[in-house]
Every structure is written in C-alpha cells, then in structure tokens.
Amino acid sequence: MSWRLHGIGASPGRAFGPALRVEWDIVSVPHRTISPEEVDLEIERFQGARSWAKEQIWRLQAETSERIGPVEGKIFEAQAMMLDDPDLVGGTASYIRENFLPAERAFDWRLLELRSRFADTAHVMALDRLADLRDIRFRVLSRLLGLAEGSVLSSLPVGGCILLFDELTPSLAVGLGDKEVRGLLTATGSRASHSAVIARSLRIPCVVGIGPDLDEVQDRAPVILDGATGRVIVEPTETEKDTYRRSDVQTTARKRRLEELAHRVTLTRDGERVVLQANLDQPDDAAGALEVGAEGVGLFRSEFLVIGRRTIPSEDEQYEAYRQVAEAFPRHGVTLRTFDIGGDKFPIFLSMPMEENPYLGWRAIRVCLDLPDLFRNQLRAAVRAAAHGRVRILLPFIVASDEIRRTREILDEVSASLDVPPEEPLPLGIMIETPAALETVDLLAPHVDFLSLGTNDLTQYALAVDRGNARLVDLFDPLHPALFRMYGRLIEAAGTQGIDVGVCGDLAEDPIGVVALLALGYRRFSLAPPSHPEIKEVVLGVSASDLSGVMKGLANADQPSDIRGPFRRYLEETLPEVPELLARLSAV
Ligand code: PEP
Ligand code: MG
C-alpha cells in the first residue's frame, strides 16, 4: 500500500529508486577523565585536530569552488572560521584544564552549548548554523577518536538510490557530486539551506523539511519524489510506478524531442507570442539557461551570492557576477533582483536578529534601505555591469511607493557617481508579491518601468500559509480562487497603466499554472531552466483563444480544483500526443 510524505521542493526534478538511509553522525563520545599531567597533551591534541580540520575544510572549499562553483565554495569559509571562534577554542581548552576532560569530550561539550543557542528554535535562519556546527563536530571528533577518515558516503552503495538524511550538511552534499545518487530526502532544512543550494547546483532532485515522518521509511523501500512540488510517494503501487515511468523526461526519445524545442520561437498554436525567460540563483546557471533557449533572465536571485558568507561580497565581486550574466544574454538582458535576504535566507555577516516571524520581518527591501552601504554597493555593481549588457533592477517585497522612491534616489546617486554614468537610467521594476502591492498597483506602477508577479510569496501572504511549512503544503495552492482573482486584477491594472507585467513565481513551472496564466492574458514567464522544455512544449501546443473560452466557466470557482480541473481537461484534450506530460499531471 503506497503512502505519502510532504516536504519542501528544494531542487527540481523527479526521481524513483530504493531508499537508503545515511546514518553518519557520531552519536556519543565516551566519557572518561584525565589526570592533571595530561592536560597540556590534551590541549595539544585538540589544537592538532582543529588545525587538521581547518586544512580539510579549506581544501574542500577550493575543490568545491573548482568543481561546482565559487558561490558554493564560499559556504565552507563559514565553517573554517567557526573553528577559530575564541568562544569555541577557549571554551574547549578550559573544559580540558578545569574539568579534566579529554579533548573530544571537552570539544563536544562546548559545541553542545553553542548548538543549544540555536537548537531551541525552529527558525529556518538558524538551520545552516546548526548544520555547520554538526559538520565541524563530525570532522574534529573523527580525528580525535581515530575513526576512519574519508567520506561517509564512500563506504555506502549510494549509486542509483534515493538517500535519506536527518540533516544534510554541506560537506555531505558536495560529496554527492560523482555518486550517481538519484534523489535526496531530508527531515530538516529549507529551500535556501546551503545543502539545498549545492543539490540544485549538482542537479540532484531534493525534498527537504519532511520532519520526523521520514523515519518511517524503511531502507530499500521504493520511493518516488518530485523535487519541484515537495511530494513523495513511498512504496508506490504498480499503477503509480507506471505513471512515473511514463512521465520520466529522461527517456531518450522524449529528451531529444524536448531538446529540439530549445530554439523554436515560442508561439501559441494561434500565434500569440510568449516570452520564456530564466530564473537563476547563480551566475554559473546562465549556461543552462542558454542551453534551453531562455530569452534572457527574468529573475536573478542575487541573494544567493551572499547567503552563507562570512563577509559581504565586495562591489567588484558583485560587478563580475552581474557582468557575467549580462554578457551571457546580450540581446535579452538580465533582471537583477536586489538582495532578498531575511525570511529563510540568512547571511551570516549581517548577524540578523532572531525573529518570531522572519517572513513578516526584516526582509529584502527593508534590510537594504536600512543598510544603505550594502545597498549602494550592490546598485553600483549593477550599474557598472549594465555597461556590458542590458540590466534591469527588480525590487523584492515592496509594500509602498516610498520604498521605490528611496531606492531611486540611491540608484540615481550611484549612477551619477560613476566615472562614466549610464546614458539612460536603468529600468526599475518591483515584485508584486504582497497583497499590499497588488491592491495598490495603480499607485505603484507610475513609479516603475515594469512589474513581476511573485506567486510564491503572494500565495503565502494571501493565504496566510508559511511557504516553508511542510505540514501546510496542501494548503499552499497558488491556484486558490483568491489568488486567481488577484492575478486577473493585476493584469487588468497593468493594462490600464500601460506597464509590462511578467510572472517569475513557480506557478509558471506548473503546466496547469502556466495555461491558467496564459488564459488570464500573461505572456512573459520566468522559470528555472530545467522546467523550460516542458513548459515550452505546453505553450506551443495550446491556443490562447481556446483558453479564453475555458476562462468563461470559472467565474464562480470556489476552490483550487474548480480552476485546475477545467485547465487539466483542456490539456488532456489538446495535448494527447504528450503522454509523459499528462502522466506528470497525475504522477506525484
Ligand atoms: C516569489 O516570491 O514568487 C518569487 C519569485 O521570489 P522568491 O521565490 O525568490 O521569494
Ligand atoms: Mg518572493
């Protein structure tokens, strides 16, 4: 009998395979005491293990930068610096000296204290710190206890499996690169966790934040997961397996068919032009976006350059990153979103306060306007990059025109301060991702050049459903009638104001979602590169005027299924030649 788990989709892609639980931690450290004569020797042993661990981490940092990317490499800087923390080093030494504990026990005690500072909280902001502490604990204790060195993963037959972790640390995640792992499920973590960033870069489908229910999965149990929606089927029935197999885009014939679409102009069957752009987290993702034929970058999430970093990236470093993306798309350009930090994205260098409700807290534009040096640096880097391509600036989490006005002042000031100021001001746009922005779009639009609908945050704020809470995943539906009406009002208001509006939220990655948005009149979508081929296939296969017809029956829709149902039926009738897509609609 099959059963289901829910988590947060953290790295897109579907996978099917046997579950393999990875138990990797050192559960307990044997208790003993030392004699006063042994104190100096134990302190020396601790210092030796610490230096060794630091060396290992720096090596991992260099290898990761080389193999995966510099952004991912930076994640390890924080760990190396933790090992220099005077609180940790001094505290361990005093436990050895004053309590006559051996090095491993003293270090473990001290770490336990540091962990408990974060551990009592469910805050996503603390999760990466905890994962880092766990990573360094494992490294230093393995050395002190003389346990086998080398990756935990090298002793396990992980190839072809779906791996289950209670917590996936960055060190474990980078070790997965060459192991042919099919997918990952974790009990903890968020979409912005460092290990999720790494999983996305390695293109391993991943669902995080499943919680203690993950323990119920038996080793070797067959599992199907969808890393986009966060849905998991354990011990699927034969029918479910069959549905999955038919939806598997990896079948060669289908893959080839989808690849051929990359360079076709995106037109609906009745000739409506649609623009498909890319959502990128990192500059290196630009190559994948070019491969799928993206017409520029509709959302570059610049905050992934800073999360996990111990230091603020310099203006020059940012300039290089933005320039790289702008140069990759000389014709269509890049929409650079200013730092959306806060919420579940937590940069270490800001020492952000713990907040009860981080998604309702000091986030995004609020942080940038409160820290003008940080903001000025970013905007200067963006304006400089614009000399090498087309760059538009997009502001996240806007609720009032004052935020736009203040940003424009800084943007004008940094533009004027350059040796060669830009001839034209950079286009400035805002995310429509709060109900406040959506309801007052007539007041905001006159201040900006374009709008971008963020269905992910708009869904969480309109439905009062935390997007990071796996328990509420069934309630988090961006096609709830309230939202569908909001999208309709937005496109209408944008038409009245004569302003361009695109969609960069994940709804555009869902085949039903994208046709619903097409039906409302949206024509510009920005989505993660792996979703492009399938969504392009949908757009090429549907007719905009047919979709307006489907719309007519939806005025009284009072639940998401009333909206999804008619669009699903339309797709089933219109695209019967694409059994894989239809299988996907009911797969996971
Ligand atoms: C959104 O909120 O829809 C969006 C695209 O931004 P993010 O997912 O980065 O918050
Ligand atoms: Mg958002």
XYZ file of C-alpha atoms and ligand atoms in Angstrom:
599
model
C 0.000 0.000 0.000
C 1.551 3.298 -1.009
C 1.700 6.290 1.305
C 2.795 9.888 1.023
C 5.158 12.343 2.610
C 5.245 16.102 2.179
C 8.235 18.370 2.255
C 9.556 21.461 0.577
C 10.682 21.094 -3.034
C 14.305 22.236 -2.942
C 15.848 21.002 -6.188
C 13.609 20.293 -9.175
C 13.368 17.004 -10.998
C 11.620 13.693 -10.369
C 13.293 10.516 -9.234
C 12.419 6.926 -8.479
C 14.595 4.448 -6.640
C 15.173 2.480 -3.433
C 15.538 4.443 -0.201
C 18.874 4.319 1.578
C 19.182 5.967 4.978
C 22.541 7.551 5.621
C 23.456 7.396 9.324
C 26.614 9.381 9.562
C 26.858 11.171 12.867
C 28.966 10.315 15.916
C 26.228 9.684 18.418
C 28.119 9.592 21.672
C 31.591 10.375 22.871
C 32.909 8.001 25.565
C 33.191 9.541 28.980
C 36.497 9.497 30.843
C 38.584 11.945 32.838
C 42.252 12.751 32.546
C 44.935 13.368 35.144
C 46.351 16.897 35.689
C 49.590 15.776 33.988
C 47.707 15.004 30.788
C 46.134 18.458 30.443
C 48.772 20.024 28.199
C 48.885 16.978 25.976
C 45.088 17.017 25.542
C 45.103 20.722 24.678
C 47.774 19.997 22.116
C 45.714 17.118 20.723
C 42.695 19.389 20.417
C 44.715 22.082 18.669
C 46.178 19.491 16.304
C 42.726 18.156 15.369
C 41.424 21.694 14.937
C 44.242 22.655 12.560
C 43.794 19.423 10.657
C 40.039 20.021 10.316
C 40.623 23.570 9.121
C 43.046 22.373 6.491
C 40.494 19.818 5.302
C 37.764 22.433 5.124
C 39.924 24.872 3.137
C 40.784 22.041 0.768
C 37.094 21.245 0.387
C 36.432 24.930 -0.206
C 38.978 25.038 -3.055
C 37.754 21.776 -4.598
C 34.124 22.867 -4.377
C 34.878 26.241 -5.991
C 36.649 24.423 -8.790
C 34.156 21.605 -9.329
C 30.826 23.209 -8.506
C 31.297 26.978 -8.341
C 32.736 29.812 -6.247
C 29.439 30.566 -4.530
C 29.159 27.008 -3.252
C 32.824 27.069 -2.239
C 32.237 30.088 -0.040
C 29.823 28.067 2.096
C 32.840 26.374 3.662
C 34.518 29.619 4.685
C 31.996 29.979 7.482
C 32.927 26.547 8.830
C 36.647 27.220 8.769
C 36.075 30.458 10.640
C 33.890 28.771 13.238
C 36.918 26.683 14.142
C 38.726 29.914 15.040
C 35.896 31.188 17.207
C 37.504 32.167 20.541
C 34.376 31.009 22.348
C 34.788 27.535 20.927
C 38.558 27.272 21.220
C 38.874 28.954 24.636
C 35.838 27.118 25.996
C 37.191 23.731 24.945
C 40.613 24.461 26.439
C 39.084 25.487 29.760
C 36.971 22.320 29.949
C 40.164 20.319 29.485
C 42.089 22.355 32.043
C 39.400 22.866 34.672
C 37.204 19.799 34.357
C 39.945 17.322 33.399
C 38.078 16.230 30.310
C 39.814 14.667 27.331
C 39.920 16.787 24.156
C 36.985 15.041 22.425
C 34.687 15.304 25.406
C 35.598 18.944 26.096
C 35.075 19.907 22.450
C 31.752 18.089 22.314
C 30.502 19.802 25.468
C 31.455 23.210 24.182
C 29.807 22.561 20.840
C 26.692 21.313 22.551
C 26.434 24.648 24.341
C 26.892 26.572 21.120
C 24.327 24.403 19.365
C 21.776 24.911 22.109
C 21.873 28.655 21.406
C 20.201 27.873 18.104
C 18.655 24.485 18.629
C 15.667 25.506 20.708
C 14.310 27.435 17.833
C 12.572 26.205 14.735
C 13.852 29.265 12.905
C 14.971 28.481 9.418
C 17.561 31.191 9.895
C 19.383 29.038 12.427
C 19.359 25.821 10.455
C 22.502 26.461 8.442
C 24.437 27.361 11.587
C 23.367 24.078 13.133
C 24.331 22.132 10.035
C 27.742 23.833 10.003
C 28.303 23.046 13.668
C 27.357 19.441 13.041
C 29.734 19.254 10.132
C 32.690 20.537 12.133
C 31.768 18.365 15.101
C 31.937 15.302 12.920
C 35.233 16.319 11.389
C 37.066 17.179 14.607
C 35.686 14.248 16.606
C 36.536 11.750 13.874
C 40.118 12.895 14.124
C 40.237 12.892 17.924
C 38.584 9.485 18.226
C 40.749 7.991 15.483
C 37.730 6.993 13.370
C 38.080 6.160 9.709
C 38.720 9.271 7.695
C 37.236 9.928 4.315
C 33.665 10.444 3.272
C 30.880 8.509 4.997
C 29.396 8.130 1.546
C 32.349 6.243 0.124
C 31.527 3.180 2.237
C 27.871 3.046 1.139
C 26.327 1.733 -2.088
C 24.606 5.072 -2.756
C 24.528 4.879 -6.577
C 21.017 4.639 -8.013
C 19.413 5.292 -4.604
C 17.263 7.950 -3.038
C 19.244 8.989 0.033
C 17.544 9.834 3.329
C 19.243 12.153 5.816
C 18.006 13.540 9.085
C 20.205 16.513 8.247
C 22.233 17.047 5.112
C 25.308 19.110 5.848
C 27.278 20.997 3.180
C 30.224 18.551 3.393
C 27.957 15.592 2.735
C 26.172 17.414 -0.066
C 29.320 18.233 -2.042
C 30.410 14.604 -1.677
C 27.358 13.518 -3.689
C 28.578 15.032 -6.946
C 30.053 11.914 -8.528
C 27.935 9.240 -6.869
C 25.015 8.929 -9.292
C 22.561 9.469 -6.499
C 19.016 9.738 -7.881
C 17.440 11.951 -5.261
C 17.553 13.267 -1.708
C 15.059 13.452 1.138
C 15.851 15.267 4.369
C 13.984 15.693 7.640
C 15.265 19.244 8.227
C 16.321 22.166 6.050
C 14.735 24.794 3.828
C 14.935 25.703 0.155
C 17.654 28.210 0.963
C 19.759 25.824 3.105
C 23.328 25.613 1.950
C 22.997 21.929 1.208
C 19.907 22.638 -0.944
C 21.905 25.244 -2.881
C 24.515 22.545 -3.525
C 21.903 19.927 -4.508
C 20.489 22.343 -7.081
C 23.941 23.019 -8.496
C 24.541 19.278 -8.745
C 21.065 18.853 -10.272
C 20.014 16.205 -7.801
C 16.247 16.293 -7.155
C 15.696 17.047 -3.491
C 12.848 17.420 -0.999
C 13.710 18.938 2.385
C 11.944 19.667 5.673
C 9.938 16.426 5.758
C 10.154 16.171 9.532
C 10.150 13.050 11.763
C 7.826 11.144 9.387
C 10.908 10.476 7.293
C 11.949 7.931 9.947
C 9.003 5.764 8.912
C 10.550 4.998 5.527
C 12.148 1.530 5.547
C 15.547 1.010 3.981
C 15.248 -0.227 0.371
C 11.585 0.850 0.169
C 10.873 2.169 -3.326
C 10.281 5.924 -3.367
C 9.138 8.445 -5.975
C 9.902 12.092 -5.312
C 9.167 15.361 -7.033
C 11.778 17.985 -6.140
C 9.631 20.796 -7.539
C 6.446 20.201 -5.576
C 7.928 18.535 -2.484
C 5.677 15.500 -2.857
C 6.900 11.989 -2.129
C 5.258 8.593 -2.656
C 6.635 5.723 -0.568
C 6.094 2.134 -1.725
C 4.162 3.238 -4.807
C 1.615 0.895 -6.353
C 2.279 -0.643 -9.772
C -0.015 1.986 -11.324
C 1.876 4.809 -9.630
C 5.202 3.373 -10.770
C 3.881 3.046 -14.265
C 2.628 6.630 -14.245
C 6.006 7.780 -13.019
C 7.836 5.861 -15.733
C 5.680 7.407 -18.415
C 6.372 10.884 -17.002
C 10.123 10.335 -16.884
C 11.597 13.000 -19.125
C 14.816 11.065 -19.220
C 13.559 8.646 -21.850
C 15.804 9.367 -24.797
C 13.146 9.926 -27.419
C 11.364 12.424 -25.263
C 14.564 14.117 -24.217
C 15.543 14.590 -27.837
C 12.108 15.952 -28.689
C 12.332 18.468 -25.853
C 15.873 19.494 -26.767
C 14.754 20.271 -30.282
C 12.292 22.805 -28.899
C 15.016 24.950 -27.338
C 15.486 27.219 -30.283
C 11.957 27.413 -31.599
C 10.214 30.739 -31.256
C 7.628 30.471 -28.501
C 4.211 30.985 -30.073
C 0.904 29.515 -29.050
C -0.939 27.455 -31.678
C -2.937 30.543 -32.619
C 0.174 32.663 -32.998
C 0.366 34.564 -29.666
C 3.966 35.419 -28.852
C 5.094 34.244 -25.421
C 8.456 35.007 -23.813
C 10.145 32.389 -21.637
C 12.977 33.730 -19.512
C 15.146 32.088 -16.863
C 15.219 32.263 -13.070
C 18.825 31.965 -11.908
C 20.306 31.572 -8.441
C 23.955 31.775 -9.510
C 25.921 33.297 -12.377
C 27.085 29.840 -13.459
C 23.452 28.833 -14.062
C 23.487 31.090 -17.156
C 24.944 28.284 -19.299
C 21.981 26.001 -18.551
C 19.580 28.843 -19.343
C 21.214 29.410 -22.736
C 21.007 25.695 -23.499
C 17.232 25.668 -23.099
C 16.845 28.800 -25.237
C 15.791 31.227 -22.479
C 15.137 34.725 -23.767
C 17.121 36.473 -21.069
C 16.959 36.282 -17.299
C 13.669 37.334 -15.759
C 14.876 36.835 -12.190
C 18.448 36.675 -10.966
C 18.205 35.946 -7.233
C 21.277 37.921 -6.199
C 20.934 36.942 -2.539
C 22.426 33.536 -3.277
C 25.727 35.384 -3.712
C 25.640 36.387 -0.063
C 23.943 33.690 1.968
C 26.353 31.542 3.886
C 29.074 34.134 3.521
C 31.125 35.342 6.401
C 31.955 38.575 4.581
C 29.964 40.934 2.393
C 30.914 40.409 -1.265
C 32.765 43.482 -2.493
C 31.368 45.753 -5.168
C 33.923 44.343 -7.619
C 32.982 40.752 -6.882
C 29.323 41.560 -7.434
C 30.111 43.512 -10.574
C 31.911 40.475 -12.025
C 28.957 38.208 -11.221
C 26.343 40.560 -12.704
C 28.506 41.264 -15.718
C 28.914 37.531 -16.383
C 25.140 37.081 -16.570
C 24.558 40.287 -18.579
C 27.187 39.239 -21.108
C 25.631 35.803 -21.464
C 22.396 37.438 -22.691
C 23.494 40.445 -24.764
C 20.182 40.707 -26.604
C 17.623 39.955 -23.935
C 19.454 41.065 -20.808
C 19.112 40.245 -17.138
C 16.618 41.304 -14.487
C 18.673 41.589 -11.356
C 16.680 41.337 -8.158
C 18.260 43.216 -5.267
C 19.113 41.180 -2.168
C 16.061 39.320 -0.884
C 17.678 38.422 2.411
C 15.785 37.681 5.610
C 12.879 35.236 5.544
C 14.609 31.887 5.097
C 17.743 33.376 3.517
C 20.187 34.292 6.166
C 23.610 35.829 5.512
C 25.984 35.228 8.402
C 27.755 38.574 8.102
C 24.643 40.537 8.989
C 24.144 38.847 12.353
C 20.442 39.288 11.793
C 18.230 39.247 14.842
C 16.229 36.098 15.553
C 12.668 36.932 14.681
C 9.452 35.200 15.647
C 8.081 35.612 12.126
C 11.006 36.072 9.748
C 8.753 36.084 6.684
C 6.941 39.058 8.192
C 10.116 40.608 9.460
C 13.239 42.422 8.467
C 13.402 41.174 4.925
C 14.517 42.221 1.446
C 13.961 45.901 0.610
C 13.589 46.682 4.321
C 17.092 45.360 5.032
C 18.585 47.117 2.005
C 17.084 50.501 2.840
C 18.195 50.176 6.472
C 21.745 49.346 5.374
C 22.464 51.924 2.698
C 26.125 50.932 2.321
C 25.167 47.364 1.455
C 22.508 48.599 -0.960
C 24.691 51.273 -2.538
C 27.419 48.703 -3.177
C 25.003 46.383 -4.910
C 23.397 49.070 -7.013
C 26.792 50.458 -8.065
C 27.917 46.981 -9.103
C 24.698 46.594 -11.114
C 25.044 49.951 -12.859
C 28.660 49.157 -13.742
C 27.620 45.753 -15.128
C 24.992 47.492 -17.252
C 27.830 48.949 -19.326
C 28.360 45.407 -20.675
C 24.794 44.398 -21.420
C 21.196 45.068 -20.580
C 20.425 45.142 -16.859
C 17.106 45.896 -15.186
C 16.727 46.240 -11.424
C 13.905 44.428 -9.630
C 12.935 45.208 -6.027
C 11.533 42.424 -3.827
C 8.879 42.565 -1.102
C 7.567 46.040 -1.920
C 4.550 47.284 0.023
C 4.663 51.061 -0.571
C 5.808 53.657 -3.097
C 8.125 55.218 -0.552
C 10.407 52.175 -0.825
C 10.664 52.732 -4.569
C 11.291 56.458 -4.202
C 14.101 55.896 -1.708
C 15.672 53.240 -3.923
C 15.525 55.503 -6.936
C 17.359 58.212 -5.007
C 20.195 55.802 -4.205
C 20.230 54.462 -7.758
C 20.457 57.998 -9.202
C 23.166 58.894 -6.734
C 25.359 55.853 -7.531
C 24.811 56.278 -11.280
C 25.936 59.903 -11.089
C 28.989 58.948 -9.023
C 30.485 56.729 -11.723
C 33.283 57.996 -13.981
C 31.104 57.103 -16.934
C 27.484 57.414 -15.819
C 24.942 55.381 -17.823
C 23.289 57.287 -20.652
C 19.855 56.162 -19.544
C 18.770 55.272 -16.007
C 18.498 51.502 -15.501
C 14.902 50.265 -15.799
C 13.499 49.759 -12.314
C 10.740 47.284 -11.511
C 9.048 45.732 -8.499
C 7.930 42.291 -7.462
C 4.198 42.048 -6.922
C 4.381 39.519 -4.120
C 2.489 41.138 -1.282
C -1.262 41.736 -1.208
C -0.485 45.400 -0.441
C 1.441 45.852 -3.694
C -1.210 44.052 -5.666
C -4.060 46.096 -4.249
C -2.276 49.405 -4.865
C -0.686 48.631 -8.191
C -2.289 51.748 -9.689
C -0.361 53.820 -7.132
C 2.935 51.969 -7.543
C 3.051 51.498 -11.314
C 3.663 55.182 -12.125
C 6.940 54.966 -10.186
C 8.403 51.989 -12.053
C 9.118 50.596 -15.502
C 7.892 47.006 -15.082
C 6.192 44.564 -12.720
C 6.943 40.952 -11.900
C 4.374 38.701 -10.252
C 5.882 36.567 -7.482
C 3.330 33.828 -6.976
C 5.357 32.095 -4.232
C 5.271 34.885 -1.693
C 1.925 36.219 -2.824
C 0.477 32.773 -2.071
C 1.956 32.660 1.413
C 0.847 36.185 2.286
C -2.612 35.986 0.729
C -3.485 32.552 2.132
C -1.610 33.021 5.432
C 0.314 29.789 4.766
C 4.039 29.710 5.552
C 5.755 28.586 2.356
C 8.415 26.787 4.411
C 5.990 24.712 6.471
C 5.799 21.216 5.014
C 2.730 20.381 7.104
C 0.732 23.018 5.250
C 1.825 22.013 1.792
C -1.704 21.051 0.722
C -2.986 24.484 1.690
C -0.259 26.266 -0.235
C -2.023 26.430 -3.577
C -1.198 29.298 -5.920
C -4.357 28.464 -7.851
C -6.636 29.158 -4.896
C -9.536 31.235 -6.280
C -8.445 34.236 -4.179
C -5.104 34.214 -5.953
C -6.545 33.516 -9.363
C -8.702 36.602 -8.955
C -5.699 38.615 -7.809
C -3.681 37.599 -10.893
C -6.635 38.663 -13.024
C -6.886 42.048 -11.335
C -3.149 42.579 -11.695
C -3.009 42.024 -15.424
C -6.022 44.214 -15.888
C -4.494 47.026 -13.821
C -1.187 46.692 -15.670
C -3.092 47.049 -18.952
C -4.793 50.197 -17.697
C -1.470 51.608 -16.548
C 0.280 50.544 -19.752
C 3.028 48.758 -17.866
C 4.742 45.451 -18.643
C 3.979 42.604 -16.220
C 5.618 39.167 -16.227
C 5.492 36.187 -13.859
C 8.562 34.876 -12.057
C 6.926 32.735 -9.360
C 6.918 28.951 -9.504
C 3.330 28.762 -10.761
C 4.738 29.281 -14.249
C 6.643 25.972 -13.891
C 3.435 24.016 -13.458
C 1.784 23.062 -16.801
C -1.672 23.801 -15.424
C -0.405 27.002 -13.804
C 1.104 28.341 -16.974
C -2.040 27.744 -19.032
C -4.136 29.395 -16.311
C -1.840 32.426 -16.501
C -1.988 32.407 -20.305
C -5.769 32.352 -20.071
C -5.657 35.466 -17.904
C -3.519 37.211 -20.523
C 0.043 36.840 -19.191
C 2.645 36.433 -21.915
C 6.009 36.703 -20.142
C 7.207 33.977 -17.785
C 10.462 33.416 -15.995
C 11.241 29.910 -14.743
C 14.115 27.675 -13.667
C 15.970 26.332 -16.730
C 15.125 22.645 -16.078
C 11.414 23.488 -16.449
C 11.772 25.257 -19.793
C 11.411 22.397 -22.289
C 8.217 21.052 -20.767
C 6.596 24.461 -20.359
C 7.597 25.450 -23.861
C 6.000 22.294 -25.181
C 2.779 23.238 -23.381
C 2.769 26.800 -24.698
C 3.427 25.666 -28.273
C 0.565 23.197 -28.038
C -2.232 25.388 -26.675
C -4.359 28.116 -28.185
C -4.801 31.412 -26.356
C -8.300 31.899 -27.717
C -9.359 28.404 -26.582
C -8.031 29.273 -23.141
C -10.143 32.437 -23.006
C -13.054 30.080 -23.619
C -12.045 27.915 -20.646
C -11.928 31.071 -18.502
C -15.614 31.735 -19.065
C -16.636 28.830 -16.869
C -14.521 29.908 -13.892
C -16.271 32.976 -12.507
C -17.778 31.033 -9.609
C -14.832 28.755 -8.889
C -14.629 28.442 -5.132
C -11.788 26.005 -4.705
C -8.481 25.323 -6.445
C -9.832 22.155 -8.067
C -12.545 24.231 -9.776
C -9.738 26.069 -11.535
C -7.276 23.246 -12.045
C -9.943 20.822 -13.327
C -11.028 22.700 -16.484
C -7.431 23.581 -17.432
C -6.306 19.998 -16.861
C -9.138 18.706 -19.055
C -8.215 21.226 -21.719
C -4.590 19.996 -21.657
C -5.682 16.368 -21.787
C -7.831 17.052 -24.824
C -5.341 19.316 -26.550
C -2.053 17.540 -25.975
C -2.916 13.844 -26.170
C 0.315 13.323 -28.096
C 2.292 14.065 -24.985
C 1.548 11.140 -22.666
C 4.558 11.963 -20.482
C 3.224 15.399 -19.672
C -0.207 14.065 -18.890
C 1.320 11.374 -16.735
C 3.188 14.072 -14.876
C -0.035 15.883 -14.120
C -1.101 12.926 -12.054
C 2.286 11.423 -11.177
C 3.243 12.729 -7.759
C 8.164 34.681 -5.494
O 8.005 35.023 -4.317
O 7.254 34.240 -6.218
C 9.496 34.762 -6.110
C 9.684 34.525 -7.389
O 10.538 35.057 -5.306
P 11.243 34.011 -4.284
O 10.704 32.663 -4.581
O 12.701 34.142 -4.516
O 10.816 34.564 -2.967
Mg 9.467 36.183 -3.299
